[in-house]
CSV table of C-alpha atoms in Angstrom, one decimal:
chain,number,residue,atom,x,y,z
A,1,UNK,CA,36.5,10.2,59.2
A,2,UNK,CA,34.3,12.5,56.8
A,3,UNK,CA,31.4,11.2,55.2
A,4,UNK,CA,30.9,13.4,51.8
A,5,UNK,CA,32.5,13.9,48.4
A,6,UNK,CA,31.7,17.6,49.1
A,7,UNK,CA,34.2,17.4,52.7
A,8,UNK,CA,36.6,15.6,50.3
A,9,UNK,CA,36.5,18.6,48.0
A,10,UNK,CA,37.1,21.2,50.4
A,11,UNK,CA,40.4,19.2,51.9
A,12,UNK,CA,42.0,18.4,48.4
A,13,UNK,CA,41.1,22.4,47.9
A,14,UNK,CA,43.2,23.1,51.0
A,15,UNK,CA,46.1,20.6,50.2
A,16,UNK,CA,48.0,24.0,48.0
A,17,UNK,CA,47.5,25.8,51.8
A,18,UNK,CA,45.1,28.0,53.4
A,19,UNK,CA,42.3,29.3,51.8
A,20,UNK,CA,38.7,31.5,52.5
A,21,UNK,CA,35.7,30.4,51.8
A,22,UNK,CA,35.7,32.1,48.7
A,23,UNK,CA,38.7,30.6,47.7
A,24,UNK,CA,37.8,26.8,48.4
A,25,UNK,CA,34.1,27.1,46.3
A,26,UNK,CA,36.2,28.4,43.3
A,27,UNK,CA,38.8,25.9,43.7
A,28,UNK,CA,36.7,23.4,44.3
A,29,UNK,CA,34.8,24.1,41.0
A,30,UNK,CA,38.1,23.9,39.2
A,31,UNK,CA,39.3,21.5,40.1
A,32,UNK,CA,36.2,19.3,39.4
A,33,UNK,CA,35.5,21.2,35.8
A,34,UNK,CA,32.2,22.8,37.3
A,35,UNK,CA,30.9,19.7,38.1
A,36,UNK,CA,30.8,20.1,41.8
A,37,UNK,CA,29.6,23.8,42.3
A,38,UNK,CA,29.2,24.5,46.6
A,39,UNK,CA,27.2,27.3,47.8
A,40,UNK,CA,27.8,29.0,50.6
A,41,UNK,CA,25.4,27.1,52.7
A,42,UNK,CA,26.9,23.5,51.7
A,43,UNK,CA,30.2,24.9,51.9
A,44,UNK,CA,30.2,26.5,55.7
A,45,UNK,CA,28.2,22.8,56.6
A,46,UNK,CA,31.0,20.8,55.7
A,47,UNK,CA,33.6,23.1,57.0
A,48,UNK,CA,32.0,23.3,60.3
A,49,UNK,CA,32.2,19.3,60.2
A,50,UNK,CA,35.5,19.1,59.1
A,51,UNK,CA,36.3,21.6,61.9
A,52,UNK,CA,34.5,19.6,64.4
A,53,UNK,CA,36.6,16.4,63.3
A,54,UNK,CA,39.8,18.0,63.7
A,55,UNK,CA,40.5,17.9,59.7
A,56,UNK,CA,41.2,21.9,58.9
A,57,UNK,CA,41.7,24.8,61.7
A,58,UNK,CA,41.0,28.3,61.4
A,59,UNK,CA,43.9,29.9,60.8
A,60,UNK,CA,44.7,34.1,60.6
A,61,UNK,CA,42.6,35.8,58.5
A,62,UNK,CA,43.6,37.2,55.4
A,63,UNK,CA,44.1,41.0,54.3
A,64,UNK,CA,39.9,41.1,53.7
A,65,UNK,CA,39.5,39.8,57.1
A,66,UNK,CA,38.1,37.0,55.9
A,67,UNK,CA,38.2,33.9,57.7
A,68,UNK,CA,40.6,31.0,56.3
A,69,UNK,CA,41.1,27.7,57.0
A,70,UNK,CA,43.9,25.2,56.4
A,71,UNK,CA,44.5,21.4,56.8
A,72,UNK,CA,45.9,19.8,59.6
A,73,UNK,CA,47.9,16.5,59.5
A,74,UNK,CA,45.2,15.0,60.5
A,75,UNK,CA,43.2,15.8,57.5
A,76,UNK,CA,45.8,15.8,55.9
A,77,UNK,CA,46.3,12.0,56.5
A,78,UNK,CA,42.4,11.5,56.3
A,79,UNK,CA,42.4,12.8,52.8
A,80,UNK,CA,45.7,10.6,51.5
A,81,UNK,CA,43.6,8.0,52.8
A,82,UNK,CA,40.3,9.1,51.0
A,83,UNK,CA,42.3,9.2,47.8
A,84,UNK,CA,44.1,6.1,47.9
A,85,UNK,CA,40.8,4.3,48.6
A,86,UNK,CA,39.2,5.7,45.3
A,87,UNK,CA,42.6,5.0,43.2
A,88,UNK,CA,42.4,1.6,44.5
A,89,UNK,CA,38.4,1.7,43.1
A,90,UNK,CA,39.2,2.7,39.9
A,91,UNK,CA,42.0,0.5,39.3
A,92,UNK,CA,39.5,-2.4,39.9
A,93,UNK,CA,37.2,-0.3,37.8
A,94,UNK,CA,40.0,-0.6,34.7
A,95,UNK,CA,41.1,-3.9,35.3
A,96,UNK,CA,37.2,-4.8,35.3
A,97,UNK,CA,37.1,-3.0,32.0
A,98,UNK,CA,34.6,-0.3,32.8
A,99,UNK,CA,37.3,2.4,32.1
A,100,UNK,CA,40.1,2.3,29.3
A,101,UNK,CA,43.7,1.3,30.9
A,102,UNK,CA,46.1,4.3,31.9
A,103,UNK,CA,48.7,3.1,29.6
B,1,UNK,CA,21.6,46.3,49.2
B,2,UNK,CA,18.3,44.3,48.7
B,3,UNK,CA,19.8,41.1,47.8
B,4,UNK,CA,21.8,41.6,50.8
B,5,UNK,CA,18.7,42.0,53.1
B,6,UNK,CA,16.8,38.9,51.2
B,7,UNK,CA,19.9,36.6,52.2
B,8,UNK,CA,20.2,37.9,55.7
B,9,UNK,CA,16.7,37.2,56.2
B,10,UNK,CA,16.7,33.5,54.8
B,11,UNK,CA,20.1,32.8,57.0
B,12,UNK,CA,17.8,33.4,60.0
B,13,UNK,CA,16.0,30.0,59.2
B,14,UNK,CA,19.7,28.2,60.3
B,15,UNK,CA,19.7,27.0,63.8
B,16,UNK,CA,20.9,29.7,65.8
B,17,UNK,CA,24.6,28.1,67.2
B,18,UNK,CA,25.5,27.7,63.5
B,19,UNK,CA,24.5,31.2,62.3
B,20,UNK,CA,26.5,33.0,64.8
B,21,UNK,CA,29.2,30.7,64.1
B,22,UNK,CA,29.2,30.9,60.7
B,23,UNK,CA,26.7,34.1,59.7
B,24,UNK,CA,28.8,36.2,58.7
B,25,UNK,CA,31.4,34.0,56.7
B,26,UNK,CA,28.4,33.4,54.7
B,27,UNK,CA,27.4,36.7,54.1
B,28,UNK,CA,30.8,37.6,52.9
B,29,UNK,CA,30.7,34.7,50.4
B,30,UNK,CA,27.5,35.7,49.5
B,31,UNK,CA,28.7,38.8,48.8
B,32,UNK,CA,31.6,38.1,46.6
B,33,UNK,CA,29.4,35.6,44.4
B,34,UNK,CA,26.7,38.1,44.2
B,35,UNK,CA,29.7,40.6,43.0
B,36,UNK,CA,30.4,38.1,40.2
B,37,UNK,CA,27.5,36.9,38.9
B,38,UNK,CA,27.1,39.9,36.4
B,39,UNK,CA,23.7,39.9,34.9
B,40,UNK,CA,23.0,36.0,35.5
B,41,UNK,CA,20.3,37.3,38.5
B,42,UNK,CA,17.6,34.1,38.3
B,43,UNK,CA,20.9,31.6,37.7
B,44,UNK,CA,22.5,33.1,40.7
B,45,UNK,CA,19.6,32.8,42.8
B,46,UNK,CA,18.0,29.4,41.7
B,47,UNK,CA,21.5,27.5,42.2
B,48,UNK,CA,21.4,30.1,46.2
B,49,UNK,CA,18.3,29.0,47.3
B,50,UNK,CA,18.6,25.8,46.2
B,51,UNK,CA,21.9,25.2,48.7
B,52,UNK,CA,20.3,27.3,51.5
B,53,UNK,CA,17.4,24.7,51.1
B,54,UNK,CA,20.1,21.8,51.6
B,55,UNK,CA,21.9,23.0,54.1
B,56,UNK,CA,19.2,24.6,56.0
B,57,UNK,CA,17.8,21.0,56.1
B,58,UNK,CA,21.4,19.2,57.2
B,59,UNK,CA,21.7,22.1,59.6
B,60,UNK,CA,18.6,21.2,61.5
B,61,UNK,CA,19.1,17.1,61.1
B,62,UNK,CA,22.8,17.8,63.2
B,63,UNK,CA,21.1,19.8,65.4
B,64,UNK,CA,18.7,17.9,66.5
B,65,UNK,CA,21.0,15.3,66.7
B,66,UNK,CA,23.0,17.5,69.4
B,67,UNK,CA,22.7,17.0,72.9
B,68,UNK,CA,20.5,20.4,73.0
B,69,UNK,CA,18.7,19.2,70.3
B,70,UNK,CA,18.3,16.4,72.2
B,71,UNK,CA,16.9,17.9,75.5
B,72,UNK,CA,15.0,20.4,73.0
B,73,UNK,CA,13.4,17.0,71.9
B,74,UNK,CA,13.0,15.7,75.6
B,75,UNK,CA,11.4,19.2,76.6
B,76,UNK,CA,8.6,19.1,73.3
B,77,UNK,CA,7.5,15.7,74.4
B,78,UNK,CA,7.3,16.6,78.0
B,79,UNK,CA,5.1,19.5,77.5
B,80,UNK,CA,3.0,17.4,75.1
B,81,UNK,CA,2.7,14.5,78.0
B,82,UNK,CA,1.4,17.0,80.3
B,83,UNK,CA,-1.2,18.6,78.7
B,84,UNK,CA,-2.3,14.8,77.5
B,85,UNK,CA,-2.3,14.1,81.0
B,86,UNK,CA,-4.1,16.9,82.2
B,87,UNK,CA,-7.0,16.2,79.7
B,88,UNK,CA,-7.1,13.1,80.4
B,89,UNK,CA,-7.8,13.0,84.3
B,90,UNK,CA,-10.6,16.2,83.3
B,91,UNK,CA,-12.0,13.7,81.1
B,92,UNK,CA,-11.9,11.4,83.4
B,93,UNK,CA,-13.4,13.5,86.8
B,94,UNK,CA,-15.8,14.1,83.9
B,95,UNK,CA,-16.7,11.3,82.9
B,96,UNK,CA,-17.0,9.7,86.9
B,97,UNK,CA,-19.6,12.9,87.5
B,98,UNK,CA,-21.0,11.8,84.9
B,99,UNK,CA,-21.8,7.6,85.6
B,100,UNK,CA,-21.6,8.6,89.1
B,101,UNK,CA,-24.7,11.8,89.7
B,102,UNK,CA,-26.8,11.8,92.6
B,103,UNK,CA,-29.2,14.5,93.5
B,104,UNK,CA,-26.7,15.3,96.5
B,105,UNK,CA,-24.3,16.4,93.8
B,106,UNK,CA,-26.8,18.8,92.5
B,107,UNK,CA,-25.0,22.4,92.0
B,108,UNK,CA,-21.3,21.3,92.5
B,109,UNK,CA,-19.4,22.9,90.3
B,110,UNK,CA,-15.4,22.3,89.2
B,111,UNK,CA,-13.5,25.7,89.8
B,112,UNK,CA,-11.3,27.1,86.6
B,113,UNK,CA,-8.8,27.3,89.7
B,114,UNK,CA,-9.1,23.2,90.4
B,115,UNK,CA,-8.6,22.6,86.0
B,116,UNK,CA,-5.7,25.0,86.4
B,117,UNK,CA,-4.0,23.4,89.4
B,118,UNK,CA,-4.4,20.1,87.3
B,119,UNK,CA,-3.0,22.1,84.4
B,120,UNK,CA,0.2,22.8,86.3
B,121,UNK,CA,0.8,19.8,87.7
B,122,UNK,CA,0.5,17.8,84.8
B,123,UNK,CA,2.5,20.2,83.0
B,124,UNK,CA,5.3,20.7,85.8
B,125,UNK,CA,5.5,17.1,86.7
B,126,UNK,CA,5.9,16.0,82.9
B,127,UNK,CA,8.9,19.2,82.4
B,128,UNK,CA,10.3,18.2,85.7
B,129,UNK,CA,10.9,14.9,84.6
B,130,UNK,CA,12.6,16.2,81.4
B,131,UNK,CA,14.6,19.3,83.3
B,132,UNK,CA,15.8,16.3,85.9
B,133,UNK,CA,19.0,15.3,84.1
B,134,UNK,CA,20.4,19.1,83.9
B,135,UNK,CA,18.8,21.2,86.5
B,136,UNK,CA,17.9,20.2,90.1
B,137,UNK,CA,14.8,21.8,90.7
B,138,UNK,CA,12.7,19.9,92.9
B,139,UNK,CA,9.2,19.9,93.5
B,140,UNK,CA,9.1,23.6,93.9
B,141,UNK,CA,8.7,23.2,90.3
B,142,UNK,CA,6.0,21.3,90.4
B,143,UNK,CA,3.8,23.2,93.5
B,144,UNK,CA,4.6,26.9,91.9
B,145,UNK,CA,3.5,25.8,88.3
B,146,UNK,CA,0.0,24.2,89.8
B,147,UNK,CA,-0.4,27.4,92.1
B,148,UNK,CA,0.2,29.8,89.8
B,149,UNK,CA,-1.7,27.5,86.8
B,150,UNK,CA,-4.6,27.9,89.5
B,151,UNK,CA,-4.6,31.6,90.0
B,152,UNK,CA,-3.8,32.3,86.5
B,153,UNK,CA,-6.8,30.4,85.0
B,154,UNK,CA,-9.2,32.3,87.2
B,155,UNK,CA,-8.1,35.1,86.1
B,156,UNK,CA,-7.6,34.6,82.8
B,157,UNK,CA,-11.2,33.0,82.7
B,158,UNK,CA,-12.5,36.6,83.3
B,159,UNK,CA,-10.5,38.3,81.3
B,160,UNK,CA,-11.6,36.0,78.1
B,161,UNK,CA,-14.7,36.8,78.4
B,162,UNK,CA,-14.0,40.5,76.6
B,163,UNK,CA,-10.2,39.8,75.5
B,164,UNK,CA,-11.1,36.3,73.4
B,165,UNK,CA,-8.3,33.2,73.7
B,166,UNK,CA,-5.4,35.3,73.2
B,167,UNK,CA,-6.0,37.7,76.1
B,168,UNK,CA,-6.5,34.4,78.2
B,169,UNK,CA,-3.1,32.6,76.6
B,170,UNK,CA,-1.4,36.0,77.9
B,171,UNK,CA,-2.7,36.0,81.3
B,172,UNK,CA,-2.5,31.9,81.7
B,173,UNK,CA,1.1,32.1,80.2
B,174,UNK,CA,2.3,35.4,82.0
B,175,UNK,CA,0.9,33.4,85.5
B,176,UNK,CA,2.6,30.3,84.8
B,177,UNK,CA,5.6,31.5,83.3
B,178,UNK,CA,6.1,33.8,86.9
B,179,UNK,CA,5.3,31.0,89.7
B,180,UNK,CA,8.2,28.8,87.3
B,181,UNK,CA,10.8,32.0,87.6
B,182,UNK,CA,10.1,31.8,91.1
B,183,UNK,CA,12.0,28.2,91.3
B,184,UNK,CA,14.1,29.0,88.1
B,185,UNK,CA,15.5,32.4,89.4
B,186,UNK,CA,18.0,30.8,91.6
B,187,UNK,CA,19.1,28.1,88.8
B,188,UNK,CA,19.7,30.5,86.2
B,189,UNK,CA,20.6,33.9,85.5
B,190,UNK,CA,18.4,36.0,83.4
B,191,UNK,CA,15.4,33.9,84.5
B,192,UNK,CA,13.1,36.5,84.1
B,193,UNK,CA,13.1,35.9,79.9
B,194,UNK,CA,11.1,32.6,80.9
B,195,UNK,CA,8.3,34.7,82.4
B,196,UNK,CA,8.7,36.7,78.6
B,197,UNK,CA,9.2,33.1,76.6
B,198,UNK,CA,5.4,32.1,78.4
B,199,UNK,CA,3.8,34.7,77.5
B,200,UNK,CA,4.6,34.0,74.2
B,201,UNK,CA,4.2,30.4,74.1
B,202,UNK,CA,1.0,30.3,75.6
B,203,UNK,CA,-1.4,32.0,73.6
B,204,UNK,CA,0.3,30.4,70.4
B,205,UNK,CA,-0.6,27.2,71.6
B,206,UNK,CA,-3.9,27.8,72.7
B,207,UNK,CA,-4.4,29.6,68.9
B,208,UNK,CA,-2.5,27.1,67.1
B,209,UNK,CA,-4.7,24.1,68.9
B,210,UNK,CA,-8.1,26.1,67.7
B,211,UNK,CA,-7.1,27.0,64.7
B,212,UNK,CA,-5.4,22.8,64.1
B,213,UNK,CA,-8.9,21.8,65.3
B,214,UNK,CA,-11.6,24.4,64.7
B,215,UNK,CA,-12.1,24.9,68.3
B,216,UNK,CA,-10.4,27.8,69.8
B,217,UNK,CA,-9.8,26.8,73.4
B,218,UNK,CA,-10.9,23.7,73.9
B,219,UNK,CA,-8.2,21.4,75.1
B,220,UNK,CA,-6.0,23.4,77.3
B,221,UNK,CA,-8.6,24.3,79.1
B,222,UNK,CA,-12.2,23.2,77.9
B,223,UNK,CA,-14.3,24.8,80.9
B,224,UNK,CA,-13.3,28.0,80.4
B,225,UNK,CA,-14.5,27.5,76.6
B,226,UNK,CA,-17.3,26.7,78.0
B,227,UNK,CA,-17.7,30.0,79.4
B,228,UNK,CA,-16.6,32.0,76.5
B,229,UNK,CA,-19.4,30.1,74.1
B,230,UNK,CA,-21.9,31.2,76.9
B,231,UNK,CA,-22.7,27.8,78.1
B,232,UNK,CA,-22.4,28.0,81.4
B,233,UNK,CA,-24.6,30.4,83.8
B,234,UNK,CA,-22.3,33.3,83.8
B,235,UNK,CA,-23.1,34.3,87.4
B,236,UNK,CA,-22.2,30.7,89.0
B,237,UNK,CA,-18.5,32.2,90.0
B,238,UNK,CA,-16.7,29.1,88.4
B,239,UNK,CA,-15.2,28.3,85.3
B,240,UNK,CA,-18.4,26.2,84.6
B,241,UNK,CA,-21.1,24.1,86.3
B,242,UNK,CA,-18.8,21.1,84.0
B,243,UNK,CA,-19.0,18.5,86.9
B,244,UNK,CA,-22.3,19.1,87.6
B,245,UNK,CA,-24.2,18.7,84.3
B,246,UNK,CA,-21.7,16.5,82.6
B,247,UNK,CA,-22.2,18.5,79.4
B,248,UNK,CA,-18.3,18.2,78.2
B,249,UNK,CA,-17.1,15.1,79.5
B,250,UNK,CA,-16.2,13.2,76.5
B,251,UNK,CA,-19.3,10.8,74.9
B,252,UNK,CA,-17.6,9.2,72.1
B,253,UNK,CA,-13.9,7.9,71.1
B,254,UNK,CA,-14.1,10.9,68.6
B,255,UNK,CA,-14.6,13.2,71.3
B,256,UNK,CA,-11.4,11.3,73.1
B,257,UNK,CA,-9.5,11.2,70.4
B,258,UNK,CA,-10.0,15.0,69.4
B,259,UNK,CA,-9.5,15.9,72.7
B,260,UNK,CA,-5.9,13.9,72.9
B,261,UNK,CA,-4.9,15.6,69.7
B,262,UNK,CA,-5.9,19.2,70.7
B,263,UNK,CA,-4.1,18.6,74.0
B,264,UNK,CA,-1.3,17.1,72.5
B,265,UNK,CA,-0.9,19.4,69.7
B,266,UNK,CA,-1.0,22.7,72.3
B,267,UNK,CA,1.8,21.0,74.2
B,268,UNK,CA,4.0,20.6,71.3
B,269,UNK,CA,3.4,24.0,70.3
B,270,UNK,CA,4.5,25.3,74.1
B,271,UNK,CA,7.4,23.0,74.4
B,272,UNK,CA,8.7,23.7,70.9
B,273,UNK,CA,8.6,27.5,71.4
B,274,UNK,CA,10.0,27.8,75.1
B,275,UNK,CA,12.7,24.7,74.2
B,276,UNK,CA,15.0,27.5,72.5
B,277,UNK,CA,14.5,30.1,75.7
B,278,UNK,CA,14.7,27.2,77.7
B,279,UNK,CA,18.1,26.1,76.2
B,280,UNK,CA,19.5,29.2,76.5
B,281,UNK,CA,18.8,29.6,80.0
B,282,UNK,CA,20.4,26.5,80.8
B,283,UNK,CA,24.0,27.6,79.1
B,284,UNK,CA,23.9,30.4,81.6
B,285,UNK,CA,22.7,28.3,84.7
B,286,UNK,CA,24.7,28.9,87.9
């Protein structure tokens, strides 16, 4: 369905609603403590895939005029499905021992 | 203001489709994280040029992964078939004049106008090949590229002679480039930037082959090199008394093989700059 960590950044960055470029590289660095810092360039590539899969649409833009972009259901579902493939890595990951238990 | 100008400069190496898509999104988050990186200038535009780099690359990869990019790709090769072609069979009639002389042969020359007409054949059969799948255009394609290829080299053969190799790329690619608006005219609108993306094309392959290979002009058209080094007898009317002294024919596998590369290198050059033009001709064919 989407084949980076970078197009699974910008849809978890959409998941609180729609958002401008702008918006998504800050969130995005956020929400991963700096770790995953997009440019411009790396950020318009993904969204123009994304777009292209159906994941996020355009949507009005915002008092700026700036363009903004928000998830669809399918991305939506794409992304609940992206995250409950990782969970289900790391749990083998802890019961493996490689990471402390939750508990 | 500056920065500004050095990013919209560098967004002009993205494939067209995704710059006017997504040009000036980018610019406006360019702007914004220009606006907040303070004082942090080499940071700021390390960590910019760094994801330009990337995504200029990933840009490229999808688009030549496209079905333009595709036909773009079809188009390079074509043009680099035909000019291998073309040298080939000269090296060939060469070659035969050559292993073949008799006395009765003395003082027959081979015309610029008879390499050109190869010139355009080999060329227009190779695009027509590639043009097949997305525009009908028949052999007129074919007979106005050899025509015009054939007028345009004598011509251009003069006018060397004081211009140098870009005056003759000019003429060669402004003949060429109007006998194919002739069939292209009533395919396409706008078909006159064709004429235009010639011109252009031409001379830069005929540079970019001499300057790949030391040799300005040979390959795309080695008997009119011959008459711009002062070989030939510059009163015998003709490109070069070629066929009848045997003097260029290639002697050696070198000689082949540097004649292949020149050849193929000129019709990469042509084919990769008139793909774009090309492209964008199609979106707006009838």
């Amino acid at each position: 369905m989407f084949s980076t960590r970078i197009e699974f950044c910008v849809l978890i960055g959409l998941l609180d609603g729609p958002r401008h470029g702008y918006g998504i590289m800050q969130d995005v660095g956020e929400m991963t403590a700096g770790e995953v810092r997009l440019g411009p360039g790396t950020l318009y590539s993904a969204i123009k895939r994304l777009l292209r899969g159906g994941l996020i649409e355009e949507c009005e833009a915002d008092a700026d005029r700036r363009r903004c972009y928000r998830l669809t259901r399918k991305g939506r579902t794409a992304a609940a499905e992206e995250a409950r493939r990782l969970s289900d890595l790391v749990r083998a990951a802890r019961k493996r021992g490689l990471l402390p238990s939750a508990s | 203001m500056t920065s500004e100008r050095v990013y919209l400069a560098l967004l002009r190496l993205y494939p067209g489709e995704f710059r006017e898509e997504f040009g000036d999104a980018l610019l406006d988050a360019f702007r914004e994280l220009h606006r907040r990186s303070g004082h942090r200038r080499i940071r700021f535009w390390s960590a910019l040029v760094a994801d330009l780099a990337h995504s200029i690359c990933r840009e490229w990869l999808d688009s030549l992964r496209s079905a333009r990019g595709q036909f773009a790709l079809r188009w390079v090769f074509a043009c680099a078939s035909g000019a291998i072609v073309t040298g080939t069979v000269g090296s060939a009639l060469s070659w035969s004049f050559t292993y073949f002389y008799h006395p009765y042969l003395e003082g027959l020359t081979f015309p610029a106008w008879g390499y050109g007409a190869l010139l355009g054949s080999g060329l227009g059969v190779a695009q027509l090949a590639a043009l097949r799948a997305r525009l009908r255009l028949g052999s007129a394609w074919v007979l106005a590229s050899a025509a015009c290829a054939a007028v345009g080299l004598e011509v251009a053969v003069l006018i060397a002679r004081s211009g140098g190799p870009v005056a003759y790329g000019l003429v060669l690619g402004c003949f060429i480039g109007a006998g194919q608006w002739l069939v292209l005219r009533r395919k396409t609108r706008e078909a006159a930037w064709w004429v235009a993306a010639s011109i252009v094309a031409v001379p830069i392959g005929i540079v970019s082959c001499g300057l790949a290979l030391n040799g300005p002009l040979r390959g795309l058209n080695q008997l009119s090199n011959d008459v711009l080094a002062s070989h030939a007898p510059a009163d015998s009317g003709h490109a070069i008394g070629l066929l009848s002294r045997g003097l260029y024919g290639p002697t050696s596998l070198v000689d082949l093989t540097v004649e292949f590369a020149v050849m193929a290198t000129a019709g990469l050059v042509i084919g990769a700059v008139t793909a774009s033009a090309l492209s964008s001709l199609m979106s707006r064919a009838r």
